[in-house]
Coordinates of C-alpha atoms and ligand atoms in Angstrom, one line a residue:
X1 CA 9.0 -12.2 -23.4
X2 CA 7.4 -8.9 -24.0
X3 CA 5.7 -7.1 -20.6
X4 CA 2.4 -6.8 -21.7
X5 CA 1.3 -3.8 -20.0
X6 CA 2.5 -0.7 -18.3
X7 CA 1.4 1.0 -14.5
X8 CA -1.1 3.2 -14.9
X9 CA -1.2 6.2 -11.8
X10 CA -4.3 8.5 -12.4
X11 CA -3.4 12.4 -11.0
X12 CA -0.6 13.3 -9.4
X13 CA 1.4 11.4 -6.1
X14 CA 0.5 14.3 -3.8
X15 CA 2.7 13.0 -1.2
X16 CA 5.1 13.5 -3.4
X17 CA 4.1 16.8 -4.5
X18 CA 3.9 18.3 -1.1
X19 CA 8.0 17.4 -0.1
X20 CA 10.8 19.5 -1.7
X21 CA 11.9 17.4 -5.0
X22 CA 13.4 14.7 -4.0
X23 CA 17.1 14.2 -6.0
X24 CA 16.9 11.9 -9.3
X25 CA 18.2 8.2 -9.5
X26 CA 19.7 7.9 -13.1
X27 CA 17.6 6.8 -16.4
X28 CA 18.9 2.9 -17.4
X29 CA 20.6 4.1 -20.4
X30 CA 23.4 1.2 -20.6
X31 CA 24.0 -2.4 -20.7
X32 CA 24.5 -4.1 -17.2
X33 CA 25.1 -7.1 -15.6
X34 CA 24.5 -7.1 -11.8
X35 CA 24.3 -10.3 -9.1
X36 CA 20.7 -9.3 -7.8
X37 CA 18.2 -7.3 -10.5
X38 CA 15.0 -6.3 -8.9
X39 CA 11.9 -5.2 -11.2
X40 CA 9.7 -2.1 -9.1
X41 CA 10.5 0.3 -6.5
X42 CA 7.7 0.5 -4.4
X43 CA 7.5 -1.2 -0.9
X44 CA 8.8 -5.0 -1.8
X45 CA 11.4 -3.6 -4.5
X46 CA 13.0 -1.4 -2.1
X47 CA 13.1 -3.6 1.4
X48 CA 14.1 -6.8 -0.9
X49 CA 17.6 -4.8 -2.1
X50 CA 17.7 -3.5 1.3
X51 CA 18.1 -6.6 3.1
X52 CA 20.1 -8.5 0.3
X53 CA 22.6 -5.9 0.5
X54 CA 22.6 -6.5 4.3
X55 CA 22.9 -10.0 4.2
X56 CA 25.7 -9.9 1.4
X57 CA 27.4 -7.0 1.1
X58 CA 30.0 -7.6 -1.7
X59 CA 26.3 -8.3 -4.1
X60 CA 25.5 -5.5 -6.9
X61 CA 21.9 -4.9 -6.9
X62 CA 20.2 -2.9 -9.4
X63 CA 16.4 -1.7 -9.2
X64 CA 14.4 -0.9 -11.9
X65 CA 11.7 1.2 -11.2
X66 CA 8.9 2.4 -14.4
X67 CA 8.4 6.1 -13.1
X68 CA 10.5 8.5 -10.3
X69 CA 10.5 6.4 -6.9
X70 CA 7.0 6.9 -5.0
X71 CA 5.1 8.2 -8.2
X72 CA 3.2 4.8 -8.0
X73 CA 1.6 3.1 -5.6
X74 CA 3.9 3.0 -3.2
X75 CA 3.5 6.9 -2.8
X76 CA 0.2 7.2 -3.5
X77 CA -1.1 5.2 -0.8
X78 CA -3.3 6.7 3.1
X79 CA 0.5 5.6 4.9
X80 CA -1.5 3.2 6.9
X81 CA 1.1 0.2 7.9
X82 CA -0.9 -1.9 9.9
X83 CA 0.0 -4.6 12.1
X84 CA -3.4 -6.5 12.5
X85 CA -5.2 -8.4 9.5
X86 CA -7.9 -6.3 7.5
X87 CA -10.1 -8.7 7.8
X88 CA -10.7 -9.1 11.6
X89 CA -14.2 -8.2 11.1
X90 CA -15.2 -10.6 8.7
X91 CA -18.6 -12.8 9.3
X92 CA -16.6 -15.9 8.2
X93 CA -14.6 -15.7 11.1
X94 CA -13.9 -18.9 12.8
X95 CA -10.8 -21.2 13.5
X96 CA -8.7 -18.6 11.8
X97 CA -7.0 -18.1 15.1
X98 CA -4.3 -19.3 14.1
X99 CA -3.7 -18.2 10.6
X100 CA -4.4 -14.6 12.5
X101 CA -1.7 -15.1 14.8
X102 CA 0.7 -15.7 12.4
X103 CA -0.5 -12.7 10.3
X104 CA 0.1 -10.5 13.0
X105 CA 3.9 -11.9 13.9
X106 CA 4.5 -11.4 10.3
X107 CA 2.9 -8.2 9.9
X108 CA 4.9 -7.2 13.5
X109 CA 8.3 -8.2 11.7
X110 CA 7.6 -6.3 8.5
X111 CA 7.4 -3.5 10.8
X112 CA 9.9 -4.2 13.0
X113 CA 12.2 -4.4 9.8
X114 CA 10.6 -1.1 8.5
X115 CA 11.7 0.9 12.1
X116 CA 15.0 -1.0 11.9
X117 CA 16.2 0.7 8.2
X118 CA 14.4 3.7 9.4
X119 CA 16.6 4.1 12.6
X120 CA 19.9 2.5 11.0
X121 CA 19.5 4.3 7.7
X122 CA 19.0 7.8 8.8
X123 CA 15.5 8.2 7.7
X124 CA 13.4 11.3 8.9
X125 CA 11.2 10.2 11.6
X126 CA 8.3 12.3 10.8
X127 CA 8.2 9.9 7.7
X128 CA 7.2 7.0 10.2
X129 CA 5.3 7.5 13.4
X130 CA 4.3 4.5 15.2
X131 CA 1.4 6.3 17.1
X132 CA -1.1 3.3 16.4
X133 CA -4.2 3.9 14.3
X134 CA -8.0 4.5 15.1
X135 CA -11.2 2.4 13.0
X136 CA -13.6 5.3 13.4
X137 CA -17.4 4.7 13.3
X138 CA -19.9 7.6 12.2
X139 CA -23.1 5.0 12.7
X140 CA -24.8 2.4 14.6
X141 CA -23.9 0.3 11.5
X142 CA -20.2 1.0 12.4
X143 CA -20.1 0.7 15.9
X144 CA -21.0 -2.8 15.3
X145 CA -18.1 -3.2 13.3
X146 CA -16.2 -2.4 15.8
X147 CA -18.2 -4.4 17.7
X148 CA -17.5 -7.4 16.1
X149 CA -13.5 -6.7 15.6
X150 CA -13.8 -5.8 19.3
X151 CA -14.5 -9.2 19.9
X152 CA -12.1 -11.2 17.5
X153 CA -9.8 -8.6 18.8
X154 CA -10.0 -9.9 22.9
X155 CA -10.3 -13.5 21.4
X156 CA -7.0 -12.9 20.0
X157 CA -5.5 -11.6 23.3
X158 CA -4.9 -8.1 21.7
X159 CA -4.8 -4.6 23.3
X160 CA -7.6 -2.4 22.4
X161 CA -9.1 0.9 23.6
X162 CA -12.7 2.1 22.8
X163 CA -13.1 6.3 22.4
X164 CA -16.5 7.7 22.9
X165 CA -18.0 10.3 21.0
X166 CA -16.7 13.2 23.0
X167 CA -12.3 11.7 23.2
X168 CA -13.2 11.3 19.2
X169 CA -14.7 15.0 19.0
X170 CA -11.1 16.2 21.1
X171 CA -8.7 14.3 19.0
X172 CA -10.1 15.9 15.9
X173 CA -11.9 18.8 16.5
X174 CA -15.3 17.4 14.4
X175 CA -18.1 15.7 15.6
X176 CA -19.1 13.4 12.8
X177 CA -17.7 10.3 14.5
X178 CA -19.4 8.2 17.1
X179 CA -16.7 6.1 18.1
X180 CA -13.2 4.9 17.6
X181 CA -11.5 1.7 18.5
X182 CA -7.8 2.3 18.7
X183 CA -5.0 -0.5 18.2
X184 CA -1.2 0.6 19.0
X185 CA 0.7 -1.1 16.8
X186 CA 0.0 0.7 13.6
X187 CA 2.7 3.1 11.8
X188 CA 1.4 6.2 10.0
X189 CA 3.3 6.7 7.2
X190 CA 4.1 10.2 5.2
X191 CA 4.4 7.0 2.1
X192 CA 6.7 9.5 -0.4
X193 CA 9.4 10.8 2.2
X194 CA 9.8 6.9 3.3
X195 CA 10.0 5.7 -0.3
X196 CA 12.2 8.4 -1.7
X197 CA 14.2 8.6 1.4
X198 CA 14.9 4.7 1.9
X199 CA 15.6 4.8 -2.1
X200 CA 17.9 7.6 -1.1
X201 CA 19.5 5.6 1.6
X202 CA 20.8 2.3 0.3
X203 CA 21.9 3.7 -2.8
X204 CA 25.9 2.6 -2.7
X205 CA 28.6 1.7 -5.0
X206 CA 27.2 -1.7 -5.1
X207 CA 23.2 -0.7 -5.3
X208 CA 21.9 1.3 -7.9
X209 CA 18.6 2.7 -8.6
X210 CA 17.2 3.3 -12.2
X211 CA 14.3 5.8 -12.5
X212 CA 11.8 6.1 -15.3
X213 CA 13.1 3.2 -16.7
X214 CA 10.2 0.6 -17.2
X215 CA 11.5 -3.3 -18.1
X216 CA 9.7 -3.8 -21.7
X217 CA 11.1 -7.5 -22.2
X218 CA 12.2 -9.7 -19.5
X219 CA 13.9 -13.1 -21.2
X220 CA 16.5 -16.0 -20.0
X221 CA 19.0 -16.2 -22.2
X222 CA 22.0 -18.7 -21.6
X223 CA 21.2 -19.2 -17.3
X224 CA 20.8 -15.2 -17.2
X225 CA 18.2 -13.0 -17.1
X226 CA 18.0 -10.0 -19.7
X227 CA 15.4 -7.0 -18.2
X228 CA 15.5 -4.5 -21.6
X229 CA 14.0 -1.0 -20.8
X230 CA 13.7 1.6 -24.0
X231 CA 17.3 3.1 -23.4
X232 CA 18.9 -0.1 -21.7
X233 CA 19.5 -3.8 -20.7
X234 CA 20.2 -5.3 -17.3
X235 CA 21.5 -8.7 -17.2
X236 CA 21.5 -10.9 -14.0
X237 CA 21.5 -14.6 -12.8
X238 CA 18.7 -14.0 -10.2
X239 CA 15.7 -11.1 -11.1
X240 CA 13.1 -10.5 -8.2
X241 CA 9.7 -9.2 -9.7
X242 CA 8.6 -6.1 -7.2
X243 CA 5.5 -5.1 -9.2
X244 CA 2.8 -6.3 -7.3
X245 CA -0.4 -7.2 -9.7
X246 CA 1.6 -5.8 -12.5
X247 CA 3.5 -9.5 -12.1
X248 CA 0.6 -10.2 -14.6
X249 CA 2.1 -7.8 -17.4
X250 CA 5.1 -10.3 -17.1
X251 CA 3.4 -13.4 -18.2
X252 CA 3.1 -15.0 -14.1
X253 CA -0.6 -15.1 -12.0
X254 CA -3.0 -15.0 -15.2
X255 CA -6.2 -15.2 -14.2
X256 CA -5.5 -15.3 -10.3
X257 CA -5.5 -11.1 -9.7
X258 CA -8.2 -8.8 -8.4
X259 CA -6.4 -5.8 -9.6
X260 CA -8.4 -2.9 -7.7
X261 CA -8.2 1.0 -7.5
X262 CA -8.7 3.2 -4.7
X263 CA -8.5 7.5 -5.3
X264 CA -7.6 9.6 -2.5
X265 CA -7.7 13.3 -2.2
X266 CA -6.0 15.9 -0.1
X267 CA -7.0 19.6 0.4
X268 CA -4.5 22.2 0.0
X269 CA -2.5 23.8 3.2
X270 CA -4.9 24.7 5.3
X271 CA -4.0 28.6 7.1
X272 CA -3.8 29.3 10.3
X273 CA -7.6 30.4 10.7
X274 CA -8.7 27.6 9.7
X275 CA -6.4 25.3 11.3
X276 CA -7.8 26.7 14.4
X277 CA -11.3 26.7 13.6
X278 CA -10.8 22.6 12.8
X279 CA -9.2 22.7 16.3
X280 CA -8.4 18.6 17.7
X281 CA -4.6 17.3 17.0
X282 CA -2.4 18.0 14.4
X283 CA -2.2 14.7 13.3
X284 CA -4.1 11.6 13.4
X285 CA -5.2 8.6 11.1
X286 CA -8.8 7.0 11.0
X287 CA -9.6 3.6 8.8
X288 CA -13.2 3.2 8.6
X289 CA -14.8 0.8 11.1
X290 CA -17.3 0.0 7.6
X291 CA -14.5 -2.0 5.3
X292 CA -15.8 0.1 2.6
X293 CA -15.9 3.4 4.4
X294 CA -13.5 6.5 4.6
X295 CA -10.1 6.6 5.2
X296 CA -9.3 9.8 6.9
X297 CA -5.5 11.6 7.8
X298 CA -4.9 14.6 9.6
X299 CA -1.7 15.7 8.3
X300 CA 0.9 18.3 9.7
X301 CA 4.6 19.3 9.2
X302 CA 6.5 20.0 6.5
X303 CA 3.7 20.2 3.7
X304 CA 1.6 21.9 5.8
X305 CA -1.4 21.2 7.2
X306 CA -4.2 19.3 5.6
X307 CA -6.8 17.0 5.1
X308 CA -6.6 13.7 3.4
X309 CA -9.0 11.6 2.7
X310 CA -9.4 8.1 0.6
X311 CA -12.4 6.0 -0.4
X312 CA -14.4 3.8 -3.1
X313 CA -12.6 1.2 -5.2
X314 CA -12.9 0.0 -8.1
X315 CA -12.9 -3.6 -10.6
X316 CA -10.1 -2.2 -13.4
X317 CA -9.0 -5.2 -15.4
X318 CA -8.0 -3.0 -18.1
X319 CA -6.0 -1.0 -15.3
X320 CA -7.6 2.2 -16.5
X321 CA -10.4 3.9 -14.6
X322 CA -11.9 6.5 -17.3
X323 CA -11.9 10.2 -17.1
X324 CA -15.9 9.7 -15.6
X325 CA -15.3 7.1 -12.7
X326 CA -12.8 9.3 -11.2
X327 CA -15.1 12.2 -11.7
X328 CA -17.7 10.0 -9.7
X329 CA -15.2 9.0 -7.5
X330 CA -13.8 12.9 -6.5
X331 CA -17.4 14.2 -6.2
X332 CA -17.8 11.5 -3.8
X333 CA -14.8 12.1 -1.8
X334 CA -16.4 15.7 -1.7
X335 CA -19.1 15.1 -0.4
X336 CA -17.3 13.0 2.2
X337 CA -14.8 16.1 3.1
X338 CA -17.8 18.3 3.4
X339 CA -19.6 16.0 5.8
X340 CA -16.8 15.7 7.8
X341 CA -15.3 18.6 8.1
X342 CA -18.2 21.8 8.1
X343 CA -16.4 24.2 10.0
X344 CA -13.5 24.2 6.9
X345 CA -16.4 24.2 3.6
X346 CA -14.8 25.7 0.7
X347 CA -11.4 24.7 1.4
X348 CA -10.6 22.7 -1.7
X349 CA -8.8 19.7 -2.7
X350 CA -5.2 20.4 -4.1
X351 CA -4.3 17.2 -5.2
X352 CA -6.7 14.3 -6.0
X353 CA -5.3 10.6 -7.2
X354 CA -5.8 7.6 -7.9
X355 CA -3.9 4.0 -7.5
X356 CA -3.8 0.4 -8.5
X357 CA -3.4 -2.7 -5.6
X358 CA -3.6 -6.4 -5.9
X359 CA -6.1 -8.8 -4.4
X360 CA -6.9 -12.3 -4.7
X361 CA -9.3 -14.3 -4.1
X362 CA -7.8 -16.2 -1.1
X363 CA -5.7 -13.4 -0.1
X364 CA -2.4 -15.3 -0.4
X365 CA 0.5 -13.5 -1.9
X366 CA 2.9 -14.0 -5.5
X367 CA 5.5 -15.1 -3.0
X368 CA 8.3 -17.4 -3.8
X369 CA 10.1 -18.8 -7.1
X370 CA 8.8 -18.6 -10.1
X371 CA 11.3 -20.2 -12.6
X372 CA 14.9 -20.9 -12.3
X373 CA 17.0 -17.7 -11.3
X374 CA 13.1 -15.8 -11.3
X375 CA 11.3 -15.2 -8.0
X376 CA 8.4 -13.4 -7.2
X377 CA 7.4 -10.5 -4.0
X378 CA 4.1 -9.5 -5.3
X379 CA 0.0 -9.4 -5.1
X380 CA 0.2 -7.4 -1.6
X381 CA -3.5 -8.0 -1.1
X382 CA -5.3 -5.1 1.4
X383 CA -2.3 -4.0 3.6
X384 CA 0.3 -3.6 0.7
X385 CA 2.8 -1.5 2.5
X386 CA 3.5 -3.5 5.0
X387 CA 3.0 -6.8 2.8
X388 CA 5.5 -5.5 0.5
X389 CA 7.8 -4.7 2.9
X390 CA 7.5 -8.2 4.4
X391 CA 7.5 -10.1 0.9
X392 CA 10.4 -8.1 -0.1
X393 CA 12.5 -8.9 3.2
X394 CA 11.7 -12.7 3.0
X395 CA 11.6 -13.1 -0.8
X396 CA 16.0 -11.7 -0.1
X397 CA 16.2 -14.6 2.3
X398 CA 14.8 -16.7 0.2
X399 CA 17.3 -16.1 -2.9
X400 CA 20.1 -16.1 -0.2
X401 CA 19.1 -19.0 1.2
X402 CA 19.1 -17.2 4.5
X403 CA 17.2 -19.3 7.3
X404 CA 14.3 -18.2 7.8
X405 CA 10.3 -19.3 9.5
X406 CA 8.7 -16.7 7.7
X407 CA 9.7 -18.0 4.3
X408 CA 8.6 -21.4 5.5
X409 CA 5.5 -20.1 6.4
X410 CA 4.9 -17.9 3.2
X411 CA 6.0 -21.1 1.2
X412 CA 3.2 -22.8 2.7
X413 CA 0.2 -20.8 1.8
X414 CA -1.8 -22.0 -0.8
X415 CA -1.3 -20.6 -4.4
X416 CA -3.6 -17.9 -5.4
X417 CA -7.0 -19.1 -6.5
X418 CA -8.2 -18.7 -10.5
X419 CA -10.8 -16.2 -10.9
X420 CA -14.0 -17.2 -12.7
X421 CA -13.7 -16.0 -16.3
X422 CA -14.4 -12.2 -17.8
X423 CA -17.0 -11.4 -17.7
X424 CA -18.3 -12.8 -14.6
X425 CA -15.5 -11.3 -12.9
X426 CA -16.2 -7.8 -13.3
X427 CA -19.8 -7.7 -13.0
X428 CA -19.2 -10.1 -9.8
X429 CA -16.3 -7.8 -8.3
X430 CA -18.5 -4.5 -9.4
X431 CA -22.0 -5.8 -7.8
X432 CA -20.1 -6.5 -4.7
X433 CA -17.8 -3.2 -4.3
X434 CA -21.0 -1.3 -5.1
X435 CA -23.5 -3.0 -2.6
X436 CA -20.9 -2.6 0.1
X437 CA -20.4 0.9 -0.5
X438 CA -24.0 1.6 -0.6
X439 CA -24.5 -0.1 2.9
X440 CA -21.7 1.9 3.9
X441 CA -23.9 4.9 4.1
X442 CA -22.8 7.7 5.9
X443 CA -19.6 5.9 7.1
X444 CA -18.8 6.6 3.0
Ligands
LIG501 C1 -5.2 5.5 -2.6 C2 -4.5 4.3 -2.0 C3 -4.5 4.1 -0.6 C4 -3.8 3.0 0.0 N1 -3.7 3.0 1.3 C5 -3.0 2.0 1.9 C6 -2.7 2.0 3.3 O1 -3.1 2.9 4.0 N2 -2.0 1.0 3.8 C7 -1.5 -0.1 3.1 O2 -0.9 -1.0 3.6 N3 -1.7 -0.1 1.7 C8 -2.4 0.9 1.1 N4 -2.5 1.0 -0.3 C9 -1.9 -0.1 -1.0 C10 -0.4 0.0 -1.2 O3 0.0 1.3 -1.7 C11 0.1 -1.1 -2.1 O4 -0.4 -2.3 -1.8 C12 1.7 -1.1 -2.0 O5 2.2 0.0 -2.6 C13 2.2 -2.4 -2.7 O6 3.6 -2.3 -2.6 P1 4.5 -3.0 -3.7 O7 5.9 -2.6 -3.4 O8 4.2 -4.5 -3.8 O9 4.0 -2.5 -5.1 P2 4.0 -1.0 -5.6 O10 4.1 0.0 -4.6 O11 2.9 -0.9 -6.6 O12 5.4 -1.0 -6.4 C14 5.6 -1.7 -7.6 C15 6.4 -0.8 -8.5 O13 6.6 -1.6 -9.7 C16 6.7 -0.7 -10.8 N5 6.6 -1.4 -12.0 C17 5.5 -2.1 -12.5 N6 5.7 -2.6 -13.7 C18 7.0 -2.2 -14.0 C19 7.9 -2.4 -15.1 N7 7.5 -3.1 -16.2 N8 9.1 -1.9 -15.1 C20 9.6 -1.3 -14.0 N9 8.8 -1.0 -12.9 C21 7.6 -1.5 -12.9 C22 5.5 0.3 -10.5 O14 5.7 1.5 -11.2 C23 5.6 0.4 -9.0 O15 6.3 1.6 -8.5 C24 -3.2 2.0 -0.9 C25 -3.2 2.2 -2.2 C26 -3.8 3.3 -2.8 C27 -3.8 3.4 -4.3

């Protein structure tokens, strides 16, 4: 079967572009047969060949990956690996205690796994700092946000602390924010030096990683799997499909994915001046307490310090925002910068981005098999880096047959629910992003 469609990354993967160039995996430019072919190198690709090369050793595991490891989403993304579900906050709240708690355990293991290949592999720790993350609130219309996750967060039995106006003023050095509501389990990653370093690290003479090598046909023939790419063929009895929403390209989930983008932008190396006119710590992370508000990171280190920032999202069926949303969308995220950060106005952005994610309607994942020998780690949903790397751990015990509650538990979640037709779709998703991003306000 021909893959339908391609990834699309709008600008550059600044996290990328701020590290030293990271060294090439080779271009598929051969025929291959392998035991274990994985399809995407982003969070899922990369923990699934991780752990099946833990759990059998003597297994030759190839990935494919369509562009140089962490140019997609995987590297594009605010680094936030979050522990509790996105969705706390939600009005429909109610008897989802449970389905919370098990979110969370999962969620906790992904992360748990994630610290584990960091500390056994060798991988820098300023790529993954498990300093727990802040949901900042700029207005009243925030705070009670926080408010409300506040409340689903003590009915949960989980450890929260609340930051006034003046702690949030310290931390950062601005006064835009009214309050913060810190969690501790949260990781902040820097998303390109984990992705390119953990690439880096399982590489072996049994695991191989092909760059800029996108699968263009995927068929069984005779009980194996064929992957061709435009210089090459990989051959293998089991494939796992890493590609998140782009699952869809391969013929699996029609109908059933929200595929969203959300842009970022990050300034350029701030200098010292202003560095100390921003005063407040080096580094810090804020998710809105507004769903649809700002996503803020105070960077520092080895790119240099800087300011990123992420917000709006968009419907892209067509995975292609035009040239004039993401001039919408970048004016936007200026005018967020400026009215965040006043003391540093004409600093500019270096680098701004976009990037695709995968939603569904019921916010289950593409986990599990999809056809003899063809299994699926994909449609993340909201929190796709630590999704990915818990879909991509399970989705190896799975094809190992490796015992295992979480891939009972995955198993049983419902499939993902069919989306009304195009073009009730769109105009439904659209209405909906853009009504909550105008009650955002200033938390936008
Ligand atoms: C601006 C932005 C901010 C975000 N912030 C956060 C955040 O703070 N926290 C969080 O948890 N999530 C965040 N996300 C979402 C997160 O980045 C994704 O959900 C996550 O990367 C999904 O991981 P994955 O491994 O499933 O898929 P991906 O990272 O998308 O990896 C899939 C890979 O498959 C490759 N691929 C697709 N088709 C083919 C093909 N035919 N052949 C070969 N390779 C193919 C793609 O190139 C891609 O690299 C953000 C996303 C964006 C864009």
């Amino acid at each position: 079967m021909k893959v339908t469609r391609q990834p699309t990354n709008p600008g550059p993967a600044a996290w990328a572009k701020i590290l030293p160039e990271a060294a090439r995996h080779p271009t598929l430019e051969d025929d291959r047969h392998v035991d274990f072919l994985i399809i995407g190198g982003g969070f899922a690709g990369l923990t699934a060949a991780r752990r099946i090369s833990e759990l059998e050793p003597t297994a030759t595991v190839s990935v494919v990956e369509a562009f140089r490891l962490a140019e997609g989403p995987a590297g594009r993304n605010s680094g936030f690996m979050i522990d509790l579900p996105h969705d706390l906050a939600s009005d429909d709240y109610g008897g989802q205690a449970a389905r919370d708690h098990q979110s969370i355990r999962h969620n906790r293991a992904a992360i748990s796994y994630a610290a584990d290949m960091v500390a056994t592999l060798g991988l820098p720790q300023a790529c993954f700092q498990k300093v727990g993350k802040i949901n900042a609130a700029a207005t009243d219309r925030g705070i009670a946000h926080n408010q409300g996750y506040q409340e689903h967060l003590t009915h949960l039995n989980e450890p929260f602390e609340i930051l006034d106006d003046r702690q949030m003023h310290e931390l950062t050095g601005i006064t835009f924010y009214k309050q913060g509501l810190f969690t501790p389990g949260a990781v902040l990653l820097q998303p390109a030096q984990y992705i390119q370093s953990l690439g880096a690290a399982i590489v072996s003479n049994r695991v191989a990683i092909y760059e800029n090598s996108p699968v263009m046909a995927l068929d069984q023939v005779g009980g194996m799997w064929r992957a061709e790419t435009a210089k090459g063929a990989i051959s293998a009895p089991t494939v796992i499909l890493a590609t998140n929403g782009l699952a869809q390209a391969f013929g699996y989930y029609k109908s059933r994915v929200v595929h969203i983008y959300t842009y970022a932008s990050m300034t350029r190396a701030l200098s010292a001046d202003e560095v100390q006119r921003l005063g407040g710590a080096p580094n810090w992370g804020f998710t809105p307490a507004d769903p649809l508000g700002t996503t803020v990171r105070r960077i520092s280190g080895i790119g240099g310090d800087r300011i990123v920032i992420r917000n709006r999202a968009t419907y892209e069926p067509r995975l292609s925002p035009s040239e004039r949303r993401l001039r919408g969308v970048y004016a936007q995220h200026d005018d967020s910068f400026d009215a965040r950060f006043p003391m540093l106005k004409g600093v500019e952005m270096e680098h701004r981005w976009g990037g695709h994610l995968a939603l569904t309607l019921n916010g289950v994942a593409g986990f599990g098999q999809l056809e003899d020998g063809l299994y699926s780690a994909c449609l993340q949903n909201g929190l796709g880096t630590v999704k990915g790397t818990l879909h991509g751990m399970a989705i190896a015990e799975m094809c190992l047959k490796h015992p295992s509650t979480i891939v009972d538990e995955l198993l049983a979640e419902p499939a993902p629910k069919r989306l009304p037709p195009e073009p009730i779709s769109e105009v439904a998703a659209t209405i909906r992003l853009k009504l909550g991003e105008r009650a955002a306000g200033q938390e936008l």
